[in-house]
């Protein structure tokens, strides 16, 4: 799987996109994206424009702010009635707060842009998905134009001020970051909390040894998602994968969840183990398409679980696991709610 993720014979574009096989109705992920001829150059340009904003120096500077935002949310949670929804109280607002501050997006707009990102991620109705994507892009255009007139110390302002970057390109890149920078981390925080709460021995292990938090975060990233639909790629040429002939234009699904449960790499892969050395997981991809926001997601997850567990050591699920609802209508999945309670 690692080799396939980095194989330049597989891409996201297709020479005949209207007739390409699809995995679903999402405008973002259901079918091909980009220009078949220029895909590699376009991707290299995108990485070159975005990478400086996610440099180790920039990420280190964000850590104190992420820790402070997490503490504020947990302060609010501590005063709420129980059972409380951990998803709504922490998993949703933290990534939105962080990405808004990083990009320069008004937090007060969160309900609107989150509705658009959820619509864009819809896997059942392409019209809804395309409308959500269009609304999100329009919002990005308005933001970029505002930043051009009144720049701030944020990613959108810096992108728009970059030589050769148009309003349209800055809006496209910014909204891609807005979507990817909060939606997936919302899911990871919620599902990570569920994994630990559903395995109280692992919660207690972290309570007793906070030094395991970095390992636990990697395990949280690895453990969910077995047998998912897979990341779509299109063969750019005839090729062979493990003895199977693939023709140019064929859809190839790369199942990261299955790779993360490979028993030859991870002993007892279906068992959640916060002491596991799980850094070899492929949740963030591999190679040239490795997730540019991976360091940010890791910081947010570490901030949440390094504070949540000591602050709420007796926290437990308020409903049986089987009563929880996993979303099946959007790309990222995730919980609808995570009711929890704790001793005061």
C-alpha positions as MATLAB code, in Angstrom:
seq = 'XXXXXXXXXXXXXXXXXXXXXXXXXXXXXXXXXXXXXXXXXXXXXXXXXXXXXXXXXXXXXXXXXXXXXXXXXXXXXXXXXXXXXXXXXXXXXXXXXXXXXXXXXXXXXXXXXXXXXXXXXXXXXXXXXXXXXXXXXXXXXXXXXXXXXXXXXXXXXXXXXXXXXXXXXXXXXXXXXXXXXXXXXXXXXXXXXXXXXXXXXXXXXXXXXXXXXXXXXXXXXXXXXXXXXXXXXXXXXXXXXXXXXXXXXXXXXXXXXXXXXXXXXXXXXXXXXXXXXXXXXXXXXXXXXXXXXXXXXXXXXXXXXXXXXXXXXXXXXXXXXXXXXXXXXXXXXXXXXXXXXXXX';
ca = [
       0.000    0.000    0.000;
       2.812    2.405    0.856;
       4.321    1.853   -2.598;
       0.980    2.402   -4.320;
       0.365    5.658   -2.459;
       3.641    6.952   -3.851;
       3.275    5.416   -7.331;
       3.144    8.177   -9.940;
       1.352    5.817  -12.322;
      -1.747    6.396  -10.191;
      -3.342    9.841  -10.097;
      -6.553   11.695   -9.244;
      -7.348   12.847  -12.792;
      -8.723   10.969  -15.782;
      -8.404   11.577  -19.537;
     -12.196   11.192  -19.964;
     -13.653   12.375  -16.637;
     -17.294   12.289  -17.743;
     -17.053    8.563  -18.375;
     -14.722    7.633  -15.511;
     -15.806    5.138  -12.877;
     -16.890    6.757   -9.610;
     -17.027    5.691   -5.973;
     -20.009    7.902   -5.104;
     -21.761   11.196   -5.734;
     -19.365   13.499   -3.876;
     -18.016   16.270   -6.097;
     -14.853   16.202   -4.001;
     -14.023   12.542   -3.816;
     -16.512   10.513   -5.826;
     -14.694   10.754   -9.139;
     -11.688   12.270  -10.904;
     -10.273   15.675  -10.021;
      -7.922   17.952  -11.877;
      -6.515   18.112  -15.393;
      -5.010   14.868  -16.710;
      -2.241   16.654  -18.609;
      -1.187   19.101  -15.907;
      -2.039   17.145  -12.722;
       1.544   16.586  -11.595;
       2.601   20.187  -12.174;
      -0.573   21.502  -10.549;
      -0.039   19.328   -7.485;
       3.607   20.392   -7.188;
       2.564   24.059   -7.370;
      -0.092   23.577   -4.688;
       2.410   21.902   -2.353;
       4.972   24.639   -2.942;
       2.417   27.356   -2.138;
       1.043   25.701    1.012;
       4.066   24.012    2.566;
       5.613   27.212    4.013;
       2.432   27.828    6.036;
       2.766   24.403    7.670;
       6.483   24.505    8.380;
       7.757   23.120   11.713;
       8.406   26.695   12.860;
       4.818   27.773   12.161;
       3.423   24.665   13.815;
       5.517   25.103   16.978;
       4.286   28.674   17.255;
       0.676   27.423   17.191;
       1.009   24.892   20.006;
       0.491   27.290   22.967;
      -2.629   28.692   21.330;
      -4.041   25.219   20.631;
      -3.389   24.252   24.256;
      -5.133   27.416   25.470;
      -8.174   26.911   23.227;
      -8.461   23.309   24.413;
      -8.324   24.424   28.047;
     -11.095   26.975   27.435;
     -13.365   24.357   25.893;
     -12.729   21.947   28.756;
     -13.475   24.729   31.249;
     -16.858   25.163   29.584;
     -17.441   21.414   29.543;
     -16.703   21.190   33.275;
     -19.566   23.560   34.047;
     -22.115   21.847   31.799;
     -24.811   19.473   32.920;
     -24.336   15.759   32.414;
     -24.648   13.820   30.310;
     -22.829   16.180   27.968;
     -22.035   15.798   24.284;
     -18.244   15.610   23.985;
     -18.549   15.780   20.212;
     -20.332   19.139   20.285;
     -18.347   20.502   23.254;
     -14.810   19.732   22.085;
     -14.444   17.670   18.906;
     -16.321   20.129   16.691;
     -15.273   23.559   18.007;
     -11.534   23.009   18.560;
     -10.500   22.248   14.951;
     -12.785   25.024   13.704;
     -11.300   27.554   16.116;
      -7.755   26.550   15.152;
      -8.255   26.571   11.386;
     -10.163   29.865   11.557;
      -7.285   31.544   13.401;
      -4.687   30.010   11.087;
      -6.447   30.963    7.862;
      -8.019   34.223    9.001;
     -11.619   33.010    8.666;
     -14.192   34.668   10.971;
     -15.242   32.155   13.630;
     -18.702   33.711   13.638;
     -19.179   32.267   10.138;
     -18.663   28.698   11.402;
     -22.263   27.521   11.159;
     -22.502   28.690    7.564;
     -19.212   27.323    6.243;
     -19.625   24.071    8.157;
     -22.992   23.572    6.472;
     -21.322   24.108    3.115;
     -18.443   21.732    3.863;
     -20.881   19.062    4.995;
     -22.905   19.546    1.810;
     -19.742   19.345   -0.302;
     -18.860   16.068    1.427;
     -22.270   14.508    0.707;
     -21.737   11.124   -0.952;
     -25.348   10.442   -1.899;
     -26.452   13.523   -3.843;
     -24.098   15.085   -6.379;
     -26.257   18.195   -6.778;
     -26.064   18.884   -3.040;
     -22.315   18.229   -3.100;
     -21.711   20.525   -6.079;
     -23.843   23.295   -4.562;
     -21.970   23.036   -1.263;
     -18.647   23.215   -3.073;
     -19.828   26.205   -5.110;
     -21.046   28.046   -2.021;
     -17.778   27.337   -0.243;
     -15.743   28.655   -3.176;
     -17.902   31.774   -3.396;
     -17.335   32.364    0.312;
     -13.605   31.929   -0.247;
     -13.637   34.492   -3.067;
     -15.312   37.050   -0.815;
     -12.820   36.383    1.965;
      -9.811   36.717   -0.336;
     -11.095   39.998   -1.741;
     -11.560   41.297    1.808;
      -8.019   40.226    2.745;
      -6.662   41.930   -0.353;
      -8.102   45.223    0.873;
      -7.418   44.613    4.559;
      -4.653   42.016    4.960;
      -3.975   40.339    8.289;
      -1.402   37.964    9.765;
      -2.993   34.839    8.342;
      -2.644   32.266    5.583;
      -5.318   33.722    3.276;
      -3.707   37.164    3.371;
      -0.269   35.719    2.687;
      -1.520   33.525   -0.159;
      -3.257   36.446   -1.867;
      -0.113   38.548   -1.529;
       2.040   35.860   -3.174;
       3.274   36.771   -6.650;
       1.389   34.941   -9.359;
      -1.482   33.793   -7.137;
      -4.877   34.989   -8.384;
      -7.965   35.607   -6.292;
      -9.461   32.399   -7.686;
      -6.415   30.283   -6.835;
      -6.112   31.769   -3.350;
      -9.812   31.077   -2.739;
      -9.544   27.499   -3.991;
      -6.491   26.739   -1.852;
      -7.921   28.463    1.205;
     -11.240   26.648    1.055;
      -9.476   23.322    0.501;
      -7.548   24.016    3.707;
     -10.703   25.090    5.513;
     -12.439   21.845    4.571;
      -9.549   19.470    5.194;
      -8.257   21.426    8.161;
     -11.313   20.962   10.337;
     -13.605   18.232    9.031;
     -11.220   15.298    9.361;
      -9.854   16.404   12.727;
     -13.377   16.755   14.129;
     -13.873   13.092   13.228;
     -10.509   12.004   14.621;
     -11.079   13.673   17.993;
     -14.564   12.188   18.344;
     -13.591    8.703   17.227;
     -10.426    8.841   19.320;
     -12.387    9.699   22.431;
     -14.801    6.871   21.660;
     -11.964    4.373   21.245;
     -10.543    5.270   24.645;
     -13.873    5.457   26.449;
     -14.961    2.124   24.975;
     -11.678    0.624   26.190;
     -11.426    1.880   29.790;
      -8.158    0.025   30.360;
      -6.586    2.248   27.691;
      -8.111    5.404   29.187;
      -6.709    4.386   32.571;
      -3.306    3.622   31.073;
      -3.104    7.210   29.820;
      -4.354    8.545   33.135;
      -1.546    6.684   34.908;
       1.149    7.455   32.329;
       0.605   10.722   30.400;
       3.884   10.077   28.608;
       1.966    7.621   26.426;
      -0.137   10.390   24.852;
       1.984   10.721   21.648;
       1.770    6.942   21.142;
      -1.953    7.028   21.892;
      -2.523    9.685   19.239;
      -0.845    7.506   16.607;
      -2.974    4.557   17.713;
      -6.111    6.714   17.540;
      -5.145    7.636   13.987;
      -4.476    4.002   13.060;
      -7.240    2.044   14.739;
     -10.544    3.171   13.090;
     -11.568    2.700    9.505;
     -10.989   -0.978    8.788;
     -12.535   -1.992    5.487;
     -13.440    1.514    4.281;
     -14.228    2.443    0.715;
     -10.695    3.484   -0.118;
      -8.969    6.491   -1.635;
      -9.717    6.735   -5.372;
      -6.877    6.739   -7.859;
      -6.922    6.341  -11.636;
      -4.313    4.385  -13.539;
      -2.424    6.709  -15.848;
      -1.006    3.763  -17.810;
      -1.416    0.000  -18.091;
       0.109   -1.621  -15.036;
       0.041   -4.681  -12.814;
      -0.699   -4.769   -9.080;
       0.052   -8.020   -7.279;
      -0.550  -10.046  -10.410;
      -3.723   -8.177  -11.411;
      -3.704   -6.345  -14.732;
      -4.884   -2.725  -14.514;
      -5.705   -0.802  -17.671;
      -5.110    2.907  -18.159;
      -8.120    4.829  -16.840;
      -9.216    2.102  -14.421;
     -10.323    3.163  -10.942;
      -8.112    1.792   -8.163;
      -9.227    2.098   -4.533;
      -6.466    2.291   -1.925;
      -7.944    1.112    1.375;
      -5.920    2.869    4.070;
      -8.023    1.330    6.837;
      -7.197   -2.179    5.669;
      -3.502   -1.300    5.448;
      -3.601    0.073    8.992;
      -4.967   -3.310   10.139;
      -2.348   -5.401    8.364;
      -1.422   -8.111   10.870;
       2.047   -8.432    9.342;
       2.755   -4.848   10.406;
       0.598   -4.423   13.525;
       0.271   -7.320   15.945;
      -3.373   -7.917   16.912;
      -4.436   -5.018   14.702;
      -8.054   -4.970   15.898;
      -6.976   -4.361   19.492;
      -6.614   -0.749   20.682;
      -3.244   -0.431   22.405;
      -1.986    3.025   23.390;
       1.483    1.625   24.044;
       1.762    0.367   20.449;
       4.415    1.877   18.216;
       1.898    2.790   15.531;
       3.750    5.552   13.694;
       3.980    3.365   10.571;
       0.263    3.855    9.892;
      -0.831    5.346    6.573;
      -3.702    7.535    7.776;
      -2.025   10.666    6.414;
      -0.970    8.940    3.198;
       2.560    8.642    1.880;
       4.865   10.259   -0.635;
       4.054   13.400   -2.577;
       0.422   13.365   -1.434;
       1.209   13.010    2.261;
      -1.251   15.191    4.189;
       0.214   18.674    4.525;
      -1.789   19.299    7.702;
      -0.652   16.153    9.539;
       1.462   18.053   12.114;
      -1.499   20.321   12.921;
      -3.881   17.389   13.386;
      -1.392   15.645   15.669;
      -1.015   18.757   17.809;
      -4.761   19.119   18.219;
      -5.197   15.461   19.165;
      -2.330   15.648   21.644;
      -3.759   18.820   23.176;
      -7.185   17.251   23.647;
      -6.141   13.958   25.196;
      -3.279   15.323   27.277;
      -5.802   17.658   28.962;
      -9.102   15.764   28.790;
      -8.005   12.653   30.673;
      -6.412   14.295   33.730;
      -9.193   16.890   33.841;
     -11.975   14.260   33.650;
     -10.368   11.032   34.933;
     -13.733    9.369   35.664;
     -15.343   10.224   32.329;
     -17.289    7.369   30.745;
     -19.859    6.820   28.028;
     -23.391    7.802   29.000;
     -24.965    5.391   26.488;
     -24.030    1.949   25.168;
     -21.640    2.002   22.222;
     -24.273    0.366   20.020;
     -26.581    3.348   20.582;
     -24.124    5.795   19.018;
     -24.724    6.896   15.430;
     -21.956    7.004   12.830;
     -22.593    9.277    9.863;
     -22.904    7.441    6.553;
     -23.905   10.384    4.365;
     -20.600   12.271    4.210;
     -17.067   11.443    3.135;
     -15.478   11.774    6.531;
     -18.052    9.820    8.533;
     -17.688   10.422   12.272;
     -20.101   10.578   15.164;
     -23.378   12.441   15.353;
     -22.923   12.835   19.121;
     -20.845   11.389   21.959;
     -22.775   11.536   25.253;
     -20.490   11.286   28.292;
     -20.696   11.734   32.025;
     -18.263   11.885   34.926;
     -18.106   12.086   38.706;
     -18.017   15.608   40.029;
];
